[in-house]
Structures are given as C-alpha cells and as structure tokens.
PDB file of C-alpha atoms and ligand atoms in Angstrom:
ATOM      1  CA  MET K 152      11.752  -5.948   0.218  1.00  0.00           C
ATOM      2  CA  LYS K 153       9.866  -4.906  -2.838  1.00  0.00           C
ATOM      3  CA  LEU K 154       9.186  -1.803  -4.487  1.00  0.00           C
ATOM      4  CA  CYS K 155       5.450  -0.652  -5.340  1.00  0.00           C
ATOM      5  CA  THR K 156       5.188   2.424  -7.992  1.00  0.00           C
ATOM      6  CA  ALA K 157       2.191   4.347  -7.551  1.00  0.00           C
ATOM      7  CA  LEU K 158       0.271   5.304 -10.373  1.00  0.00           C
ATOM      8  CA  ASP K 159      -1.298   8.226  -9.172  1.00  0.00           C
ATOM      9  CA  LEU K 160      -0.905  10.081 -12.675  1.00  0.00           C
ATOM     10  CA  PRO K 161      -3.756  12.422 -13.371  1.00  0.00           C
ATOM     11  CA  THR K 162      -4.852  10.361 -16.789  1.00  0.00           C
ATOM     12  CA  PHE K 163      -5.253   6.118 -17.803  1.00  0.00           C
ATOM     13  CA  GLU K 164      -2.998   7.380 -21.236  1.00  0.00           C
ATOM     14  CA  GLU K 165      -0.116   9.150 -18.380  1.00  0.00           C
ATOM     15  CA  ASN K 166      -0.512   5.562 -16.244  1.00  0.00           C
ATOM     16  CA  ILE K 167       0.215   3.455 -19.051  1.00  0.00           C
ATOM     17  CA  ALA K 168       2.824   4.854 -20.284  1.00  0.00           C
ATOM     18  CA  LEU K 169       4.506   5.094 -17.061  1.00  0.00           C
ATOM     19  CA  ALA K 170       3.687   1.142 -16.665  1.00  0.00           C
ATOM     20  CA  LYS K 171       4.820   0.119 -20.273  1.00  0.00           C
ATOM     21  CA  GLU K 172       8.517   2.447 -19.549  1.00  0.00           C
ATOM     22  CA  LEU K 173       8.445   0.089 -16.424  1.00  0.00           C
ATOM     23  CA  LYS K 174       7.539  -3.239 -18.270  1.00  0.00           C
ATOM     24  CA  THR K 175      10.769  -4.893 -17.850  1.00  0.00           C
ATOM     25  CA  PHE K 176      10.921  -4.565 -13.814  1.00  0.00           C
ATOM     26  CA  ASP K 177      10.420  -7.085 -11.394  1.00  0.00           C
ATOM     27  CA  ILE K 178       7.917  -4.595  -9.413  1.00  0.00           C
ATOM     28  CA  TRP K 179       4.588  -4.220  -7.746  1.00  0.00           C
ATOM     29  CA  LEU K 180       1.756  -1.538  -9.110  1.00  0.00           C
ATOM     30  CA  LYS K 181      -0.528   0.342  -7.138  1.00  0.00           C
ATOM     31  CA  VAL K 182      -3.564   1.288  -8.589  1.00  0.00           C
ATOM     32  CA  GLY K 183      -5.063   4.027  -5.889  1.00  0.00           C
ATOM     33  CA  PHE K 184      -8.373   5.930  -6.026  1.00  0.00           C
ATOM     34  CA  ARG K 185      -7.639   8.094  -8.928  1.00  0.00           C
ATOM     35  CA  SER K 186      -7.109   5.342 -11.527  1.00  0.00           C
ATOM     36  CA  TYR K 187      -9.919   2.731  -9.614  1.00  0.00           C
ATOM     37  CA  ILE K 188     -12.472   5.317  -9.940  1.00  0.00           C
ATOM     38  CA  ARG K 189     -11.834   6.503 -13.396  1.00  0.00           C
ATOM     39  CA  ASP K 190     -10.611   3.384 -15.171  1.00  0.00           C
ATOM     40  CA  GLY K 191     -11.753   0.574 -13.589  1.00  0.00           C
ATOM     41  CA  LYS K 192     -11.416  -2.718 -14.181  1.00  0.00           C
ATOM     42  CA  SER K 193      -9.613  -1.631 -17.608  1.00  0.00           C
ATOM     43  CA  ILE K 194      -6.553  -0.424 -15.966  1.00  0.00           C
ATOM     44  CA  LEU K 195      -6.406  -3.567 -14.012  1.00  0.00           C
ATOM     45  CA  HIS K 196      -6.380  -5.577 -17.383  1.00  0.00           C
ATOM     46  CA  GLU K 197      -4.113  -3.127 -19.606  1.00  0.00           C
ATOM     47  CA  LEU K 198      -1.388  -3.762 -16.772  1.00  0.00           C
ATOM     48  CA  LYS K 199      -1.678  -7.340 -17.266  1.00  0.00           C
ATOM     49  CA  ASN K 200      -1.347  -7.042 -20.836  1.00  0.00           C
ATOM     50  CA  ILE K 201       1.454  -4.869 -20.646  1.00  0.00           C
ATOM     51  CA  ASN K 202       3.103  -7.453 -18.304  1.00  0.00           C
ATOM     52  CA  PRO K 203       1.376 -10.159 -17.042  1.00  0.00           C
ATOM     53  CA  ASN K 204       4.265 -10.500 -14.542  1.00  0.00           C
ATOM     54  CA  PHE K 205       2.800  -7.534 -13.363  1.00  0.00           C
ATOM     55  CA  LYS K 206       1.584  -7.415  -9.752  1.00  0.00           C
ATOM     56  CA  ILE K 207      -1.154  -5.325  -8.762  1.00  0.00           C
ATOM     57  CA  PHE K 208      -1.586  -3.480  -5.270  1.00  0.00           C
ATOM     58  CA  LEU K 209      -5.398  -2.170  -5.338  1.00  0.00           C
ATOM     59  CA  ASP K 210      -5.471   0.247  -3.048  1.00  0.00           C
ATOM     60  CA  LEU K 211      -8.709   1.173  -1.999  1.00  0.00           C
ATOM     61  CA  LYS K 212      -8.252   1.252   1.894  1.00  0.00           C
ATOM     62  CA  LEU K 213     -12.029  -0.361   2.701  1.00  0.00           C
ATOM     63  CA  TYR K 214     -13.719   1.076   5.441  1.00  0.00           C
ATOM     64  CA  ASP K 215     -17.372   0.360   6.048  1.00  0.00           C
ATOM     65  CA  ILE K 216     -19.676  -2.227   7.936  1.00  0.00           C
ATOM     66  CA  PRO K 217     -18.228  -6.043   8.392  1.00  0.00           C
ATOM     67  CA  ASN K 218     -20.276  -7.388   5.837  1.00  0.00           C
ATOM     68  CA  THR K 219     -20.241  -4.622   3.333  1.00  0.00           C
ATOM     69  CA  MET K 220     -16.455  -4.689   4.039  1.00  0.00           C
ATOM     70  CA  ALA K 221     -16.745  -8.533   3.160  1.00  0.00           C
ATOM     71  CA  ASP K 222     -18.823  -8.323   0.213  1.00  0.00           C
ATOM     72  CA  ALA K 223     -16.046  -5.575  -1.575  1.00  0.00           C
ATOM     73  CA  ALA K 224     -13.439  -7.886  -0.939  1.00  0.00           C
ATOM     74  CA  GLU K 225     -14.855 -10.652  -2.303  1.00  0.00           C
ATOM     75  CA  GLU K 226     -15.307  -8.533  -5.373  1.00  0.00           C
ATOM     76  CA  ILE K 227     -12.163  -7.552  -4.910  1.00  0.00           C
ATOM     77  CA  ALA K 228     -10.551 -10.870  -5.054  1.00  0.00           C
ATOM     78  CA  GLY K 229     -12.528 -11.870  -7.944  1.00  0.00           C
ATOM     79  CA  LEU K 230     -10.762  -8.942  -9.636  1.00  0.00           C
ATOM     80  CA  GLY K 231      -7.583 -11.088 -10.081  1.00  0.00           C
ATOM     81  CA  VAL K 232      -5.096  -8.528  -8.128  1.00  0.00           C
ATOM     82  CA  ASP K 233      -2.201  -9.031  -5.671  1.00  0.00           C
ATOM     83  CA  MET K 234      -3.350  -7.390  -2.980  1.00  0.00           C
ATOM     84  CA  PHE K 235      -5.928  -4.905  -1.229  1.00  0.00           C
ATOM     85  CA  ASN K 236      -6.063  -2.975   2.145  1.00  0.00           C
ATOM     86  CA  VAL K 237      -8.559  -1.978   4.675  1.00  0.00           C
ATOM     87  CA  HIS K 238      -8.235   0.567   7.457  1.00  0.00           C
ATOM     88  CA  ALA K 239      -7.694  -1.346  10.319  1.00  0.00           C
ATOM     89  CA  SER K 240      -9.720   1.196  12.588  1.00  0.00           C
ATOM     90  CA  SER K 241     -13.309  -0.436  11.094  1.00  0.00           C
ATOM     91  CA  GLY K 242     -12.412  -2.547  13.747  1.00  0.00           C
ATOM     92  CA  GLU K 243     -11.763  -6.403  14.194  1.00  0.00           C
ATOM     93  CA  LYS K 244     -14.670  -7.449  13.226  1.00  0.00           C
ATOM     94  CA  ALA K 245     -14.692  -6.300  10.066  1.00  0.00           C
ATOM     95  CA  MET K 246     -11.327  -7.262   9.328  1.00  0.00           C
ATOM     96  CA  HIS K 247     -12.105 -11.132  10.739  1.00  0.00           C
ATOM     97  CA  THR K 248     -15.344 -11.091   8.998  1.00  0.00           C
ATOM     98  CA  VAL K 249     -12.889 -10.315   5.356  1.00  0.00           C
ATOM     99  CA  MET K 250     -10.731 -12.589   5.867  1.00  0.00           C
ATOM    100  CA  GLU K 251     -13.242 -15.237   6.783  1.00  0.00           C
ATOM    101  CA  ARG K 252     -14.967 -14.457   3.528  1.00  0.00           C
ATOM    102  CA  ILE K 253     -11.964 -14.371   1.371  1.00  0.00           C
ATOM    103  CA  GLY K 254     -10.164 -17.145   3.108  1.00  0.00           C
ATOM    104  CA  GLY K 255     -11.754 -20.264   1.743  1.00  0.00           C
ATOM    105  CA  LEU K 256     -11.256 -19.301  -2.254  1.00  0.00           C
ATOM    106  CA  PRO K 257      -8.146 -21.173  -4.001  1.00  0.00           C
ATOM    107  CA  LYS K 258      -6.352 -18.319  -4.524  1.00  0.00           C
ATOM    108  CA  ARG K 259      -6.342 -14.700  -2.549  1.00  0.00           C
ATOM    109  CA  PRO K 260      -4.957 -11.392  -2.687  1.00  0.00           C
ATOM    110  CA  ILE K 261      -2.631 -10.082  -0.030  1.00  0.00           C
ATOM    111  CA  VAL K 262      -4.828  -8.384   2.445  1.00  0.00           C
ATOM    112  CA  LEU K 263      -3.410  -4.894   4.575  1.00  0.00           C
ATOM    113  CA  ALA K 264      -4.611  -3.144   6.823  1.00  0.00           C
ATOM    114  CA  VAL K 265      -3.889   0.511   7.134  1.00  0.00           C
ATOM    115  CA  THR K 266      -2.657   1.850  10.848  1.00  0.00           C
ATOM    116  CA  ALA K 267      -1.717   5.256  10.327  1.00  0.00           C
ATOM    117  CA  LEU K 268      -1.883   7.687   7.266  1.00  0.00           C
ATOM    118  CA  THR K 269       1.731   8.609   6.810  1.00  0.00           C
ATOM    119  CA  SER K 270       0.437  12.529   6.051  1.00  0.00           C
ATOM    120  CA  PHE K 271      -0.898  12.614   9.523  1.00  0.00           C
ATOM    121  CA  ASP K 272       1.598  14.396  11.938  1.00  0.00           C
ATOM    122  CA  ASN K 273       1.358  13.366  15.284  1.00  0.00           C
ATOM    123  CA  GLU K 274      -1.219  16.171  16.418  1.00  0.00           C
ATOM    124  CA  SER K 275      -3.551  16.029  13.822  1.00  0.00           C
ATOM    125  CA  PHE K 276      -3.856  12.227  14.690  1.00  0.00           C
ATOM    126  CA  ARG K 277      -4.428  12.992  18.345  1.00  0.00           C
ATOM    127  CA  LYS K 278      -7.183  15.014  17.190  1.00  0.00           C
ATOM    128  CA  ILE K 279      -9.175  12.362  15.599  1.00  0.00           C
ATOM    129  CA  TYR K 280      -7.853   8.967  17.308  1.00  0.00           C
ATOM    130  CA  GLY K 281      -7.148  10.420  20.968  1.00  0.00           C
ATOM    131  CA  GLU K 282      -4.312   8.727  20.895  1.00  0.00           C
ATOM    132  CA  ASP K 283      -0.287   8.995  20.350  1.00  0.00           C
ATOM    133  CA  ILE K 284       0.278   7.935  16.554  1.00  0.00           C
ATOM    134  CA  ASP K 285       3.089   5.306  17.656  1.00  0.00           C
ATOM    135  CA  ASN K 286       0.935   3.745  20.384  1.00  0.00           C
ATOM    136  CA  LYS K 287      -1.762   3.412  18.345  1.00  0.00           C
ATOM    137  CA  ALA K 288      -0.136   2.213  15.018  1.00  0.00           C
ATOM    138  CA  ILE K 289       0.728  -0.908  17.338  1.00  0.00           C
ATOM    139  CA  THR K 290      -2.628  -1.618  18.813  1.00  0.00           C
ATOM    140  CA  PHE K 291      -4.223  -1.447  15.230  1.00  0.00           C
ATOM    141  CA  ALA K 292      -1.883  -3.585  14.028  1.00  0.00           C
ATOM    142  CA  LYS K 293      -1.846  -6.280  16.843  1.00  0.00           C
ATOM    143  CA  ASP K 294      -5.604  -6.128  16.057  1.00  0.00           C
ATOM    144  CA  ALA K 295      -5.032  -6.456  12.778  1.00  0.00           C
ATOM    145  CA  TYR K 296      -2.864  -9.633  13.349  1.00  0.00           C
ATOM    146  CA  LYS K 297      -5.165 -10.834  15.492  1.00  0.00           C
ATOM    147  CA  SER K 298      -8.350 -10.979  12.747  1.00  0.00           C
ATOM    148  CA  GLY K 299      -5.934 -13.037  10.355  1.00  0.00           C
ATOM    149  CA  ILE K 300      -4.705 -10.062   7.988  1.00  0.00           C
ATOM    150  CA  ASP K 301      -1.611 -10.250   6.294  1.00  0.00           C
ATOM    151  CA  GLY K 302       0.196  -7.088   7.390  1.00  0.00           C
ATOM    152  CA  VAL K 303      -0.102  -3.559   7.491  1.00  0.00           C
ATOM    153  CA  VAL K 304       0.317  -0.189   5.586  1.00  0.00           C
ATOM    154  CA  CYS K 305       2.485   1.911   8.165  1.00  0.00           C
ATOM    155  CA  SER K 306       4.875   4.503   8.392  1.00  0.00           C
ATOM    156  CA  ALA K 307       8.695   3.333   7.791  1.00  0.00           C
ATOM    157  CA  HIS K 308       9.476   5.097  11.421  1.00  0.00           C
ATOM    158  CA  GLU K 309       7.216   1.813  13.267  1.00  0.00           C
ATOM    159  CA  SER K 310       7.832  -1.055  10.859  1.00  0.00           C
ATOM    160  CA  ALA K 311      10.078  -2.880  12.790  1.00  0.00           C
ATOM    161  CA  LEU K 312       8.272  -2.049  16.115  1.00  0.00           C
ATOM    162  CA  ILE K 313       5.440  -3.102  14.941  1.00  0.00           C
ATOM    163  CA  LYS K 314       6.780  -6.506  13.909  1.00  0.00           C
ATOM    164  CA  SER K 315       8.336  -6.944  17.081  1.00  0.00           C
ATOM    165  CA  HIS K 316       4.535  -6.694  18.914  1.00  0.00           C
ATOM    166  CA  THR K 317       3.301  -9.532  15.953  1.00  0.00           C
ATOM    167  CA  ALA K 318       5.397 -11.715  13.955  1.00  0.00           C
ATOM    168  CA  LYS K 319       8.138 -11.095  11.639  1.00  0.00           C
ATOM    169  CA  LYS K 320       6.593 -12.572   8.697  1.00  0.00           C
ATOM    170  CA  PHE K 321       3.474 -10.124   9.306  1.00  0.00           C
ATOM    171  CA  LEU K 322       3.971  -8.161   6.428  1.00  0.00           C
ATOM    172  CA  THR K 323       4.922  -4.232   6.192  1.00  0.00           C
ATOM    173  CA  LEU K 324       4.239  -1.777   3.366  1.00  0.00           C
ATOM    174  CA  THR K 325       5.062   1.872   3.923  1.00  0.00           C
ATOM    175  CA  PRO K 326       4.340   4.615   1.661  1.00  0.00           C
ATOM    176  CA  GLY K 327       5.711   8.104   2.111  1.00  0.00           C
ATOM    177  CA  ILE K 328       9.070   6.921   0.949  1.00  0.00           C
ATOM    178  CA  ARG K 329      11.535   9.296  -0.548  1.00  0.00           C
ATOM    179  CA  PRO K 330      14.063   7.042  -1.626  1.00  0.00           C
ATOM    180  CA  PHE K 331      17.113   9.919  -1.705  1.00  0.00           C
ATOM    181  CA  GLY K 332      16.002  12.700   0.294  1.00  0.00           C
ATOM    182  CA  GLU K 333      13.769  13.875  -2.144  1.00  0.00           C
ATOM    183  CA  ALA K 334      10.697  16.307  -1.243  1.00  0.00           C
ATOM    184  CA  ALA K 335       8.024  15.761   1.136  1.00  0.00           C
ATOM    185  CA  GLY K 336       5.055  16.793  -0.400  1.00  0.00           C
ATOM    186  CA  ASP K 337       2.161  15.961   1.666  1.00  0.00           C
ATOM    187  CA  GLN K 338       3.856  13.566   3.249  1.00  0.00           C
ATOM    188  CA  LYS K 339       4.708  14.246   6.969  1.00  0.00           C
ATOM    189  CA  ARG K 340       6.492  10.567   8.097  1.00  0.00           C
ATOM    190  CA  VAL K 341       8.778  10.039   5.185  1.00  0.00           C
ATOM    191  CA  ALA K 342      12.001   7.624   5.078  1.00  0.00           C
ATOM    192  CA  ASP K 343      14.837   7.084   2.555  1.00  0.00           C
ATOM    193  CA  ILE K 344      15.919   3.046   1.336  1.00  0.00           C
ATOM    194  CA  ALA K 345      18.225   2.594   4.359  1.00  0.00           C
ATOM    195  CA  MET K 346      15.454   3.537   6.748  1.00  0.00           C
ATOM    196  CA  ALA K 347      13.266   1.296   5.569  1.00  0.00           C
ATOM    197  CA  LYS K 348      15.603  -1.363   5.211  1.00  0.00           C
ATOM    198  CA  GLU K 349      16.930  -1.135   8.954  1.00  0.00           C
ATOM    199  CA  GLU K 350      13.189  -0.965   9.665  1.00  0.00           C
ATOM    200  CA  LEU K 351      12.757  -4.203   7.883  1.00  0.00           C
ATOM    201  CA  VAL K 352       9.989  -3.075   5.782  1.00  0.00           C
ATOM    202  CA  ASP K 353       8.824  -5.736   3.318  1.00  0.00           C
ATOM    203  CA  PHE K 354       7.322  -3.038   0.459  1.00  0.00           C
ATOM    204  CA  ILE K 355       7.983   0.236  -0.280  1.00  0.00           C
ATOM    205  CA  VAL K 356       5.490   2.783  -1.842  1.00  0.00           C
ATOM    206  CA  VAL K 357       6.776   5.207  -3.857  1.00  0.00           C
ATOM    207  CA  GLY K 358       4.602   7.631  -5.910  1.00  0.00           C
ATOM    208  CA  ARG K 359       5.778  11.679  -6.790  1.00  0.00           C
ATOM    209  CA  PRO K 360       9.341  10.511  -6.835  1.00  0.00           C
ATOM    210  CA  ILE K 361       8.930   8.244  -9.595  1.00  0.00           C
ATOM    211  CA  TYR K 362       6.745   9.701 -12.238  1.00  0.00           C
ATOM    212  CA  LYS K 363       7.044  13.452 -11.506  1.00  0.00           C
ATOM    213  CA  ALA K 364      11.134  12.629 -12.215  1.00  0.00           C
ATOM    214  CA  GLU K 365      12.526  13.661 -15.970  1.00  0.00           C
ATOM    215  CA  ASN K 366      13.339   9.873 -16.068  1.00  0.00           C
ATOM    216  CA  PRO K 367      11.244   7.204 -14.113  1.00  0.00           C
ATOM    217  CA  LYS K 368      12.982   4.511 -15.546  1.00  0.00           C
ATOM    218  CA  SER K 369      16.606   5.400 -14.490  1.00  0.00           C
ATOM    219  CA  VAL K 370      15.006   6.332 -10.823  1.00  0.00           C
ATOM    220  CA  VAL K 371      13.301   2.825 -10.549  1.00  0.00           C
ATOM    221  CA  GLU K 372      16.508   1.330 -11.668  1.00  0.00           C
ATOM    222  CA  LYS K 373      18.538   3.111  -8.690  1.00  0.00           C
ATOM    223  CA  ILE K 374      15.734   2.160  -6.018  1.00  0.00           C
ATOM    224  CA  LEU K 375      16.187  -1.505  -7.046  1.00  0.00           C
ATOM    225  CA  SER K 376      19.858  -1.019  -6.930  1.00  0.00           C
ATOM    226  CA  GLU K 377      19.810  -0.302  -3.622  1.00  0.00           C
ATOM    227  CA  LEU K 378      17.177  -2.928  -1.912  1.00  0.00           C
TER     228      LEU K 378
HETATM  229  O1  LIG A  61       3.645  10.344  -3.878  1.00  0.00           O
HETATM  230  P1  LIG A  61       3.582   9.607  -2.840  1.00  0.00           P
HETATM  231  O2  LIG A  61       5.313   8.662  -2.927  1.00  0.00           O
HETATM  232  O3  LIG A  61       4.160  10.468  -1.615  1.00  0.00           O
HETATM  233  O4  LIG A  61       2.846   8.377  -2.934  1.00  0.00           O
HETATM  234  C1  LIG A  61       2.680   7.640  -2.044  1.00  0.00           C
HETATM  235  C2  LIG A  61       0.938   6.935  -2.243  1.00  0.00           C
HETATM  236  O5  LIG A  61       0.982   6.271  -1.374  1.00  0.00           O
HETATM  237  C3  LIG A  61       0.430   7.221  -2.666  1.00  0.00           C
HETATM  238  O6  LIG A  61      -0.470   6.903  -3.687  1.00  0.00           O
HETATM  239  C4  LIG A  61      -0.709   7.663  -1.352  1.00  0.00           C
HETATM  240  O7  LIG A  61      -2.040   7.351  -1.814  1.00  0.00           O
HETATM  241  C5  LIG A  61      -0.313   6.495  -0.919  1.00  0.00           C
HETATM  242  N1  LIG A  61      -0.637   6.058   0.230  1.00  0.00           N
HETATM  243  C6  LIG A  61       0.224   7.228   1.418  1.00  0.00           C
HETATM  244  N2  LIG A  61      -0.301   6.663   2.789  1.00  0.00           N
HETATM  245  C7  LIG A  61      -1.048   5.750   3.155  1.00  0.00           C
HETATM  246  C8  LIG A  61      -1.313   4.763   2.894  1.00  0.00           C
HETATM  247  C9  LIG A  61      -1.293   5.082   1.288  1.00  0.00           C
HETATM  248  O8  LIG A  61       0.576   7.527   1.216  1.00  0.00           O
HETATM  249  N3  LIG A  61      -1.017   5.274   4.792  1.00  0.00           N
END
C-alpha cells in the first residue's frame, strides 16, 4: 500500500514547502484542481525538482465527451505525471477511447476511474444516480475494468468487493482516509489504515490529517510505519 499526500494547501508556496518537508519519503503527491488550475505545469516541474522520485497523481477527474477526454488524456500524458483520473460515469465508450488513445504511447500514466465521490452518503448519491452507492460503485468499477482502465478511486469500504468483481490487480485508490481516527470534515465514508489494509487498498489518499497537522513530517512517518 502506498501513501498519496494531497497538496490541497491555499498557495503554491505552502504546497512546495510541504513537498520539501516530505522530500525524503517514498510517497505519491496528489495535485488537484486548486493547485493545478492556479499553478499549472509549474507545480509539476517544481515537485520533480524537489525530488525526481516523487510520483505525481494529477487529480482532475475528467468528464466530457469521449474525444475531448482522449485529447485531454493525451495532453496529461505529455506532462509526465505518473497517474491521473476520469469519472467512470463518463461511460465505457469515453474510458475506452481514453485508453485506446494513450495505450500506444511508449510510457503512459496509470489511469483510474472515480466510482462514487467519498463525500456522498447513500441518500445524496441515490438522488443523482438512482441506485445505492455500493451497487453502483461495483457497476462503475466493472465498466472501468472492461474499458481497460487500471483501477478505481473508491471508498475504502468498497475496495475488496470491487477487486472480487474485477481482478486482484485492478488498483484501488481511496480518499477519505483518517489514518488514526482524525476529524472527517466533509468526508462521509471514512476509514483508518487498519481498514484500508483489510480492504486490500493499493493507494491511500490523505490530505487534511497531514497538511493541517502541526508536524506533517511526523504524521507521514507514523503512517508509513503502519503500511
Ligand atoms: O483532506 P482529505 O484527506 O479529505 O482529502 C482528500 C482528497 O482526495 C481531496 O483532495 C479530495 O479532492 C480528493 N478526493 C476525494 N474523493 C474522491 C476523489 C478525490 O476526497 N472520490
């Protein structure tokens, strides 16, 4: 299991300072909407300058028509990031088109599909998708698997079940991790490290419990010692 730290701080400087503080660790860094929209390619370059071995997950959750998604995926692959994601609800055709487009590249990033955002509870999810979260997450994961996607973003609660319906090697990445029972914030389906392990999760994403801590480095150290 790998740790992926979310760089969701308000400024470029704060994100870079956090990355510098964590530069000795073998971790993934997640660059999301906030920093990518504001800082663009410069944050990616700067992170690789700090430690070329940092792995970067560009969390932009693509959702559009198939051709537009494939165009975006090709551009993302050109950025040299190690992983990015799309929404599984964009459909099999869109996911397949993305994988077909970047599949021929000499080196392509890992591609994940978001099943259900971890901020949904069952009721709010049903309002939009008309089905229970657990069932629909499995359907989305199967669609993604059939489309050639490498894995899914899901809650830790569904990871093992998704693998049993797809393949053991089908990756799961789970946000909403509160490693040692920290405050959930807006996340609804949270899990701690013990549960993530039980659920065979491949990547845990941890944001606020690290970057809001007084000593982020010691939190990361503690998490890594448990993985
Ligand atoms: O601060 P926290 O640990 O809740 O951060 C979780 C991170 O994972 C945020 O950057 C959020 O955008 C992202 N994420 C999520 N749920 C998803 C996909 C991504 O919380 N399904």
